[in-house]
């Protein structure tokens, strides 16, 4: 396929095998002559660490080199109110989980984390009221200082999309939207099988779109954002006594009052998604987060109804709306899988840097 000679291909493959970037297995013999070898990317040499920071929770996951999650723990935590102690807690939990595997932080090949807020390409948090009202503006740098190694840090909704596209409801889907509805509301856009982040890395911030009927002050500083109507805090204010946050933070039990409130939240999200569907024509919308997956039936119903009503009919007919197959674990799974990708990319980069004749634009070609 490359047009290169057999000897050139053999030399490149030999170098990749020697560097540990590829592994090979023998195929069944198909006739006379030497049987061919099947080549694949080698697993990274070490464990993977995934961190999912939510507004009200922290999940730490340890992954095998293959990306399979070995151990996972979720605890209540508020990175908004106590960012420094929450980051310290992440290190503590990671250390404990690694010890359960008979390992330690020095054996982590790569790590990735998701943060509940918009971050630019250069890793700067774009809403000052998050992470301690400006105490931490560059979470990747803070995590590196705590763990002692780089931690790839992105918006948590991106991790949910990454998890679903590689191990969930969006496997094999080239054009889809992932919507996380929980204490915040956000979206990730996948076009041609690639996460689209926009010019500065902030694509998908639908939670800060102004919507009709919303009057509350948002954490971003604006009034009337979707998040104030479709986030858990906003919905709790609509629930009558004796309902409270516990009614939404736990999976749905079919309560008609809760279902109606969640369906209305889904309708508000659907109204925001409808023009996005008209512009991008996705084939799938995956809903995640506590509302989008924990109360999936009611939430998906609201999203579906409004898209059918507001989107261009031909586009509405072609888009499917489903809950995240990974549920509220989508972000943690995505973090481990992103850490694996980073480890593999790092191995390829090191291989290229060891070859004085390698070009920078060839780093990812193998």
PDB file of N, CA, C and O in Angstrom, residues 251-313:
ATOM      1  N   UNK A 251     -29.877   6.560  40.707  1.00  0.00           N
ATOM      2  CA  UNK A 251     -30.552   6.141  39.476  1.00  0.00           C
ATOM      3  C   UNK A 251     -32.068   6.183  39.600  1.00  0.00           C
ATOM      4  O   UNK A 251     -32.625   6.078  40.688  1.00  0.00           O
ATOM      5  N   UNK A 252     -32.727   6.338  38.470  1.00  0.00           N
ATOM      6  CA  UNK A 252     -34.181   6.467  38.452  1.00  0.00           C
ATOM      7  C   UNK A 252     -34.868   5.227  38.998  1.00  0.00           C
ATOM      8  O   UNK A 252     -34.451   4.095  38.757  1.00  0.00           O
ATOM      9  N   UNK A 253     -35.932   5.450  39.768  1.00  0.00           N
ATOM     10  CA  UNK A 253     -36.748   4.346  40.274  1.00  0.00           C
ATOM     11  C   UNK A 253     -38.173   4.457  39.735  1.00  0.00           C
ATOM     12  O   UNK A 253     -39.105   3.869  40.254  1.00  0.00           O
ATOM     13  N   UNK A 254     -38.329   5.228  38.691  1.00  0.00           N
ATOM     14  CA  UNK A 254     -39.633   5.341  38.063  1.00  0.00           C
ATOM     15  C   UNK A 254     -40.598   6.256  38.775  1.00  0.00           C
ATOM     16  O   UNK A 254     -41.815   6.166  38.567  1.00  0.00           O
ATOM     17  N   UNK A 255     -40.109   7.162  39.610  1.00  0.00           N
ATOM     18  CA  UNK A 255     -40.975   8.110  40.291  1.00  0.00           C
ATOM     19  C   UNK A 255     -41.532   9.092  39.264  1.00  0.00           C
ATOM     20  O   UNK A 255     -40.777   9.764  38.557  1.00  0.00           O
ATOM     21  N   UNK A 256     -42.841   9.238  39.145  1.00  0.00           N
ATOM     22  CA  UNK A 256     -43.421  10.086  38.099  1.00  0.00           C
ATOM     23  C   UNK A 256     -43.059  11.562  38.247  1.00  0.00           C
ATOM     24  O   UNK A 256     -42.935  12.270  37.234  1.00  0.00           O
ATOM     25  N   UNK A 257     -42.914  12.052  39.478  1.00  0.00           N
ATOM     26  CA  UNK A 257     -42.552  13.459  39.669  1.00  0.00           C
ATOM     27  C   UNK A 257     -41.128  13.701  39.178  1.00  0.00           C
ATOM     28  O   UNK A 257     -40.864  14.643  38.416  1.00  0.00           O
ATOM     29  N   UNK A 258     -40.193  12.852  39.586  1.00  0.00           N
ATOM     30  CA  UNK A 258     -38.807  12.993  39.148  1.00  0.00           C
ATOM     31  C   UNK A 258     -38.706  12.833  37.635  1.00  0.00           C
ATOM     32  O   UNK A 258     -38.009  13.602  36.953  1.00  0.00           O
ATOM     33  N   UNK A 259     -39.423  11.851  37.098  1.00  0.00           N
ATOM     34  CA  UNK A 259     -39.361  11.613  35.648  1.00  0.00           C
ATOM     35  C   UNK A 259     -39.841  12.830  34.862  1.00  0.00           C
ATOM     36  O   UNK A 259     -39.265  13.177  33.818  1.00  0.00           O
ATOM     37  N   UNK A 260     -40.893  13.493  35.348  1.00  0.00           N
ATOM     38  CA  UNK A 260     -41.402  14.664  34.623  1.00  0.00           C
ATOM     39  C   UNK A 260     -40.396  15.809  34.644  1.00  0.00           C
ATOM     40  O   UNK A 260     -40.188  16.497  33.634  1.00  0.00           O
ATOM     41  N   UNK A 261     -39.754  16.021  35.788  1.00  0.00           N
ATOM     42  CA  UNK A 261     -38.761  17.089  35.891  1.00  0.00           C
ATOM     43  C   UNK A 261     -37.567  16.783  34.982  1.00  0.00           C
ATOM     44  O   UNK A 261     -37.054  17.656  34.282  1.00  0.00           O
ATOM     45  N   UNK A 262     -37.124  15.527  34.970  1.00  0.00           N
ATOM     46  CA  UNK A 262     -35.974  15.142  34.137  1.00  0.00           C
ATOM     47  C   UNK A 262     -36.342  15.216  32.652  1.00  0.00           C
ATOM     48  O   UNK A 262     -35.528  15.634  31.825  1.00  0.00           O
ATOM     49  N   UNK A 263     -37.553  14.824  32.309  1.00  0.00           N
ATOM     50  CA  UNK A 263     -37.981  14.920  30.909  1.00  0.00           C
ATOM     51  C   UNK A 263     -37.989  16.371  30.440  1.00  0.00           C
ATOM     52  O   UNK A 263     -37.567  16.682  29.319  1.00  0.00           O
ATOM     53  N   UNK A 264     -38.451  17.282  31.308  1.00  0.00           N
ATOM     54  CA  UNK A 264     -38.415  18.706  30.955  1.00  0.00           C
ATOM     55  C   UNK A 264     -36.976  19.182  30.740  1.00  0.00           C
ATOM     56  O   UNK A 264     -36.697  19.982  29.846  1.00  0.00           O
ATOM     57  N   UNK A 265     -36.052  18.680  31.580  1.00  0.00           N
ATOM     58  CA  UNK A 265     -34.642  19.026  31.394  1.00  0.00           C
ATOM     59  C   UNK A 265     -34.144  18.499  30.052  1.00  0.00           C
ATOM     60  O   UNK A 265     -33.405  19.187  29.330  1.00  0.00           O
ATOM     61  N   UNK A 266     -34.566  17.290  29.698  1.00  0.00           N
ATOM     62  CA  UNK A 266     -34.201  16.736  28.396  1.00  0.00           C
ATOM     63  C   UNK A 266     -34.743  17.566  27.246  1.00  0.00           C
ATOM     64  O   UNK A 266     -34.069  17.747  26.224  1.00  0.00           O
ATOM     65  N   UNK A 267     -35.955  18.106  27.422  1.00  0.00           N
ATOM     66  CA  UNK A 267     -36.529  18.962  26.372  1.00  0.00           C
ATOM     67  C   UNK A 267     -35.694  20.237  26.210  1.00  0.00           C
ATOM     68  O   UNK A 267     -35.469  20.702  25.072  1.00  0.00           O
ATOM     69  N   UNK A 268     -35.238  20.820  27.310  1.00  0.00           N
ATOM     70  CA  UNK A 268     -34.407  22.018  27.222  1.00  0.00           C
ATOM     71  C   UNK A 268     -33.092  21.722  26.516  1.00  0.00           C
ATOM     72  O   UNK A 268     -32.626  22.500  25.672  1.00  0.00           O
ATOM     73  N   UNK A 269     -32.487  20.578  26.843  1.00  0.00           N
ATOM     74  CA  UNK A 269     -31.245  20.187  26.174  1.00  0.00           C
ATOM     75  C   UNK A 269     -31.504  19.911  24.699  1.00  0.00           C
ATOM     76  O   UNK A 269     -30.730  20.313  23.827  1.00  0.00           O
ATOM     77  N   UNK A 270     -32.618  19.254  24.402  1.00  0.00           N
ATOM     78  CA  UNK A 270     -32.962  18.971  23.011  1.00  0.00           C
ATOM     79  C   UNK A 270     -33.153  20.227  22.185  1.00  0.00           C
ATOM     80  O   UNK A 270     -32.770  20.286  21.019  1.00  0.00           O
ATOM     81  N   UNK A 271     -33.738  21.263  22.809  1.00  0.00           N
ATOM     82  CA  UNK A 271     -33.936  22.524  22.096  1.00  0.00           C
ATOM     83  C   UNK A 271     -32.602  23.173  21.743  1.00  0.00           C
ATOM     84  O   UNK A 271     -32.473  23.840  20.706  1.00  0.00           O
ATOM     85  N   UNK A 272     -31.596  22.982  22.591  1.00  0.00           N
ATOM     86  CA  UNK A 272     -30.264  23.505  22.297  1.00  0.00           C
ATOM     87  C   UNK A 272     -29.558  22.653  21.255  1.00  0.00           C
ATOM     88  O   UNK A 272     -28.787  23.164  20.430  1.00  0.00           O
ATOM     89  N   UNK A 273     -29.811  21.342  21.278  1.00  0.00           N
ATOM     90  CA  UNK A 273     -29.151  20.437  20.335  1.00  0.00           C
ATOM     91  C   UNK A 273     -29.743  20.495  18.927  1.00  0.00           C
ATOM     92  O   UNK A 273     -29.045  20.197  17.955  1.00  0.00           O
ATOM     93  N   UNK A 274     -31.017  20.864  18.813  1.00  0.00           N
ATOM     94  CA  UNK A 274     -31.678  20.832  17.506  1.00  0.00           C
ATOM     95  C   UNK A 274     -30.943  21.658  16.451  1.00  0.00           C
ATOM     96  O   UNK A 274     -30.676  21.161  15.344  1.00  0.00           O
ATOM     97  N   UNK A 275     -30.598  22.928  16.707  1.00  0.00           N
ATOM     98  CA  UNK A 275     -29.852  23.674  15.683  1.00  0.00           C
ATOM     99  C   UNK A 275     -28.456  23.110  15.441  1.00  0.00           C
ATOM    100  O   UNK A 275     -27.922  23.238  14.323  1.00  0.00           O
ATOM    101  N   UNK A 276     -27.855  22.483  16.453  1.00  0.00           N
ATOM    102  CA  UNK A 276     -26.552  21.847  16.246  1.00  0.00           C
ATOM    103  C   UNK A 276     -26.709  20.655  15.305  1.00  0.00           C
ATOM    104  O   UNK A 276     -25.867  20.414  14.434  1.00  0.00           O
ATOM    105  N   UNK A 277     -27.804  19.914  15.474  1.00  0.00           N
ATOM    106  CA  UNK A 277     -28.088  18.809  14.555  1.00  0.00           C
ATOM    107  C   UNK A 277     -28.283  19.334  13.133  1.00  0.00           C
ATOM    108  O   UNK A 277     -27.802  18.733  12.160  1.00  0.00           O
ATOM    109  N   UNK A 278     -28.989  20.447  13.005  1.00  0.00           N
ATOM    110  CA  UNK A 278     -29.177  21.024  11.666  1.00  0.00           C
ATOM    111  C   UNK A 278     -27.852  21.405  11.033  1.00  0.00           C
ATOM    112  O   UNK A 278     -27.669  21.285   9.817  1.00  0.00           O
ATOM    113  N   UNK A 279     -26.907  21.871  11.848  1.00  0.00           N
ATOM    114  CA  UNK A 279     -25.620  22.323  11.311  1.00  0.00           C
ATOM    115  C   UNK A 279     -24.669  21.168  11.017  1.00  0.00           C
ATOM    116  O   UNK A 279     -23.933  21.209  10.024  1.00  0.00           O
ATOM    117  N   UNK A 280     -24.692  20.127  11.850  1.00  0.00           N
ATOM    118  CA  UNK A 280     -23.680  19.067  11.736  1.00  0.00           C
ATOM    119  C   UNK A 280     -24.233  17.739  11.222  1.00  0.00           C
ATOM    120  O   UNK A 280     -23.456  16.886  10.792  1.00  0.00           O
ATOM    121  N   UNK A 281     -25.540  17.524  11.295  1.00  0.00           N
ATOM    122  CA  UNK A 281     -26.164  16.298  10.804  1.00  0.00           C
ATOM    123  C   UNK A 281     -25.521  15.032  11.391  1.00  0.00           C
ATOM    124  O   UNK A 281     -25.066  14.148  10.666  1.00  0.00           O
ATOM    125  N   UNK A 282     -25.492  14.907  12.727  1.00  0.00           N
ATOM    126  CA  UNK A 282     -24.927  13.687  13.324  1.00  0.00           C
ATOM    127  C   UNK A 282     -25.882  12.513  13.152  1.00  0.00           C
ATOM    128  O   UNK A 282     -27.095  12.700  12.969  1.00  0.00           O
ATOM    129  N   UNK A 283     -25.338  11.303  13.230  1.00  0.00           N
ATOM    130  CA  UNK A 283     -26.199  10.122  13.149  1.00  0.00           C
ATOM    131  C   UNK A 283     -26.594   9.623  14.528  1.00  0.00           C
ATOM    132  O   UNK A 283     -27.485   8.780  14.652  1.00  0.00           O
ATOM    133  N   UNK A 284     -25.949  10.160  15.579  1.00  0.00           N
ATOM    134  CA  UNK A 284     -26.186   9.641  16.916  1.00  0.00           C
ATOM    135  C   UNK A 284     -25.966  10.733  17.958  1.00  0.00           C
ATOM    136  O   UNK A 284     -25.067  11.567  17.824  1.00  0.00           O
ATOM    137  N   UNK A 285     -26.801  10.722  18.991  1.00  0.00           N
ATOM    138  CA  UNK A 285     -26.589  11.524  20.192  1.00  0.00           C
ATOM    139  C   UNK A 285     -26.548  10.555  21.365  1.00  0.00           C
ATOM    140  O   UNK A 285     -27.471   9.760  21.562  1.00  0.00           O
ATOM    141  N   UNK A 286     -25.481  10.602  22.139  1.00  0.00           N
ATOM    142  CA  UNK A 286     -25.321   9.750  23.321  1.00  0.00           C
ATOM    143  C   UNK A 286     -25.449  10.630  24.549  1.00  0.00           C
ATOM    144  O   UNK A 286     -24.754  11.646  24.672  1.00  0.00           O
ATOM    145  N   UNK A 287     -26.339  10.260  25.458  1.00  0.00           N
ATOM    146  CA  UNK A 287     -26.545  11.057  26.671  1.00  0.00           C
ATOM    147  C   UNK A 287     -25.879  10.369  27.852  1.00  0.00           C
ATOM    148  O   UNK A 287     -26.054   9.179  28.084  1.00  0.00           O
ATOM    149  N   UNK A 288     -25.089  11.144  28.606  1.00  0.00           N
ATOM    150  CA  UNK A 288     -24.387  10.610  29.754  1.00  0.00           C
ATOM    151  C   UNK A 288     -24.590  11.467  30.977  1.00  0.00           C
ATOM    152  O   UNK A 288     -25.428  12.374  30.999  1.00  0.00           O
ATOM    153  N   UNK A 289     -23.818  11.200  32.017  1.00  0.00           N
ATOM    154  CA  UNK A 289     -23.975  11.918  33.267  1.00  0.00           C
ATOM    155  C   UNK A 289     -25.078  11.322  34.118  1.00  0.00           C
ATOM    156  O   UNK A 289     -25.777  10.389  33.719  1.00  0.00           O
ATOM    157  N   UNK A 290     -25.271  11.882  35.293  1.00  0.00           N
ATOM    158  CA  UNK A 290     -26.264  11.363  36.234  1.00  0.00           C
ATOM    159  C   UNK A 290     -27.667  11.421  35.647  1.00  0.00           C
ATOM    160  O   UNK A 290     -28.469  10.490  35.806  1.00  0.00           O
ATOM    161  N   UNK A 291     -27.982  12.520  34.941  1.00  0.00           N
ATOM    162  CA  UNK A 291     -29.320  12.645  34.359  1.00  0.00           C
ATOM    163  C   UNK A 291     -29.429  11.860  33.058  1.00  0.00           C
ATOM    164  O   UNK A 291     -30.412  11.166  32.818  1.00  0.00           O
ATOM    165  N   UNK A 292     -28.418  11.993  32.197  1.00  0.00           N
ATOM    166  CA  UNK A 292     -28.492  11.394  30.867  1.00  0.00           C
ATOM    167  C   UNK A 292     -28.376   9.890  30.849  1.00  0.00           C
ATOM    168  O   UNK A 292     -28.826   9.251  29.888  1.00  0.00           O
ATOM    169  N   UNK A 293     -27.782   9.296  31.900  1.00  0.00           N
ATOM    170  CA  UNK A 293     -27.679   7.838  31.944  1.00  0.00           C
ATOM    171  C   UNK A 293     -28.376   7.256  33.165  1.00  0.00           C
ATOM    172  O   UNK A 293     -29.038   6.226  33.077  1.00  0.00           O
ATOM    173  N   UNK A 294     -28.267   7.917  34.331  1.00  0.00           N
ATOM    174  CA  UNK A 294     -28.948   7.420  35.518  1.00  0.00           C
ATOM    175  C   UNK A 294     -30.460   7.547  35.429  1.00  0.00           C
ATOM    176  O   UNK A 294     -31.196   6.765  36.035  1.00  0.00           O
ATOM    177  N   UNK A 295     -30.944   8.558  34.714  1.00  0.00           N
ATOM    178  CA  UNK A 295     -32.382   8.758  34.483  1.00  0.00           C
ATOM    179  C   UNK A 295     -32.628   8.744  32.965  1.00  0.00           C
ATOM    180  O   UNK A 295     -33.331   9.596  32.417  1.00  0.00           O
ATOM    181  N   UNK A 296     -32.026   7.760  32.323  1.00  0.00           N
ATOM    182  CA  UNK A 296     -31.936   7.757  30.859  1.00  0.00           C
ATOM    183  C   UNK A 296     -33.294   7.773  30.162  1.00  0.00           C
ATOM    184  O   UNK A 296     -33.495   8.521  29.202  1.00  0.00           O
ATOM    185  N   UNK A 297     -34.234   6.964  30.621  1.00  0.00           N
ATOM    186  CA  UNK A 297     -35.508   6.852  29.901  1.00  0.00           C
ATOM    187  C   UNK A 297     -36.219   8.201  29.833  1.00  0.00           C
ATOM    188  O   UNK A 297     -36.669   8.635  28.770  1.00  0.00           O
ATOM    189  N   UNK A 298     -36.303   8.891  30.967  1.00  0.00           N
ATOM    190  CA  UNK A 298     -36.993  10.181  31.000  1.00  0.00           C
ATOM    191  C   UNK A 298     -36.214  11.248  30.249  1.00  0.00           C
ATOM    192  O   UNK A 298     -36.787  12.056  29.511  1.00  0.00           O
ATOM    193  N   UNK A 299     -34.905  11.260  30.420  1.00  0.00           N
ATOM    194  CA  UNK A 299     -34.084  12.292  29.793  1.00  0.00           C
ATOM    195  C   UNK A 299     -34.066  12.129  28.270  1.00  0.00           C
ATOM    196  O   UNK A 299     -34.262  13.101  27.526  1.00  0.00           O
ATOM    197  N   UNK A 300     -33.825  10.917  27.804  1.00  0.00           N
ATOM    198  CA  UNK A 300     -33.796  10.663  26.354  1.00  0.00           C
ATOM    199  C   UNK A 300     -35.142  10.991  25.726  1.00  0.00           C
ATOM    200  O   UNK A 300     -35.205  11.537  24.610  1.00  0.00           O
ATOM    201  N   UNK A 301     -36.223  10.696  26.439  1.00  0.00           N
ATOM    202  CA  UNK A 301     -37.555  11.020  25.927  1.00  0.00           C
ATOM    203  C   UNK A 301     -37.681  12.515  25.650  1.00  0.00           C
ATOM    204  O   UNK A 301     -38.170  12.922  24.586  1.00  0.00           O
ATOM    205  N   UNK A 302     -37.236  13.355  26.594  1.00  0.00           N
ATOM    206  CA  UNK A 302     -37.326  14.794  26.393  1.00  0.00           C
ATOM    207  C   UNK A 302     -36.458  15.282  25.250  1.00  0.00           C
ATOM    208  O   UNK A 302     -36.891  16.116  24.440  1.00  0.00           O
ATOM    209  N   UNK A 303     -35.231  14.782  25.154  1.00  0.00           N
ATOM    210  CA  UNK A 303     -34.338  15.175  24.058  1.00  0.00           C
ATOM    211  C   UNK A 303     -34.943  14.782  22.718  1.00  0.00           C
ATOM    212  O   UNK A 303     -34.980  15.571  21.767  1.00  0.00           O
ATOM    213  N   UNK A 304     -35.432  13.558  22.646  1.00  0.00           N
ATOM    214  CA  UNK A 304     -36.001  13.040  21.400  1.00  0.00           C
ATOM    215  C   UNK A 304     -37.206  13.869  20.946  1.00  0.00           C
ATOM    216  O   UNK A 304     -37.319  14.234  19.764  1.00  0.00           O
ATOM    217  N   UNK A 305     -38.100  14.175  21.874  1.00  0.00           N
ATOM    218  CA  UNK A 305     -39.304  14.933  21.530  1.00  0.00           C
ATOM    219  C   UNK A 305     -38.956  16.299  20.938  1.00  0.00           C
ATOM    220  O   UNK A 305     -39.538  16.720  19.932  1.00  0.00           O
ATOM    221  N   UNK A 306     -38.002  17.005  21.538  1.00  0.00           N
ATOM    222  CA  UNK A 306     -37.700  18.361  21.087  1.00  0.00           C
ATOM    223  C   UNK A 306     -36.926  18.359  19.784  1.00  0.00           C
ATOM    224  O   UNK A 306     -37.142  19.233  18.934  1.00  0.00           O
ATOM    225  N   UNK A 307     -36.041  17.409  19.586  1.00  0.00           N
ATOM    226  CA  UNK A 307     -35.330  17.335  18.307  1.00  0.00           C
ATOM    227  C   UNK A 307     -36.310  17.033  17.187  1.00  0.00           C
ATOM    228  O   UNK A 307     -36.247  17.624  16.102  1.00  0.00           O
ATOM    229  N   UNK A 308     -37.249  16.123  17.450  1.00  0.00           N
ATOM    230  CA  UNK A 308     -38.255  15.812  16.431  1.00  0.00           C
ATOM    231  C   UNK A 308     -39.101  17.038  16.099  1.00  0.00           C
ATOM    232  O   UNK A 308     -39.539  17.223  14.952  1.00  0.00           O
ATOM    233  N   UNK A 309     -39.301  17.892  17.099  1.00  0.00           N
ATOM    234  CA  UNK A 309     -40.159  19.065  16.886  1.00  0.00           C
ATOM    235  C   UNK A 309     -39.412  20.243  16.262  1.00  0.00           C
ATOM    236  O   UNK A 309     -39.980  20.987  15.459  1.00  0.00           O
ATOM    237  N   UNK A 310     -38.135  20.400  16.585  1.00  0.00           N
ATOM    238  CA  UNK A 310     -37.430  21.622  16.190  1.00  0.00           C
ATOM    239  C   UNK A 310     -36.384  21.435  15.088  1.00  0.00           C
ATOM    240  O   UNK A 310     -36.071  22.394  14.374  1.00  0.00           O
ATOM    241  N   UNK A 311     -35.814  20.240  14.980  1.00  0.00           N
ATOM    242  CA  UNK A 311     -34.796  20.034  13.948  1.00  0.00           C
ATOM    243  C   UNK A 311     -35.448  19.852  12.589  1.00  0.00           C
ATOM    244  O   UNK A 311     -36.634  19.509  12.490  1.00  0.00           O
ATOM    245  N   UNK A 312     -34.671  20.089  11.538  1.00  0.00           N
ATOM    246  CA  UNK A 312     -35.173  19.862  10.183  1.00  0.00           C
ATOM    247  C   UNK A 312     -35.627  18.406  10.082  1.00  0.00           C
ATOM    248  O   UNK A 312     -34.914  17.497  10.520  1.00  0.00           O
ATOM    249  N   UNK A 313     -36.831  18.136   9.559  1.00  0.00           N
ATOM    250  CA  UNK A 313     -37.394  16.780   9.632  1.00  0.00           C
ATOM    251  C   UNK A 313     -36.487  15.678   9.101  1.00  0.00           C
ATOM    252  O   UNK A 313     -36.360  14.622   9.746  1.00  0.00           O
TER     253      UNK A 313
END
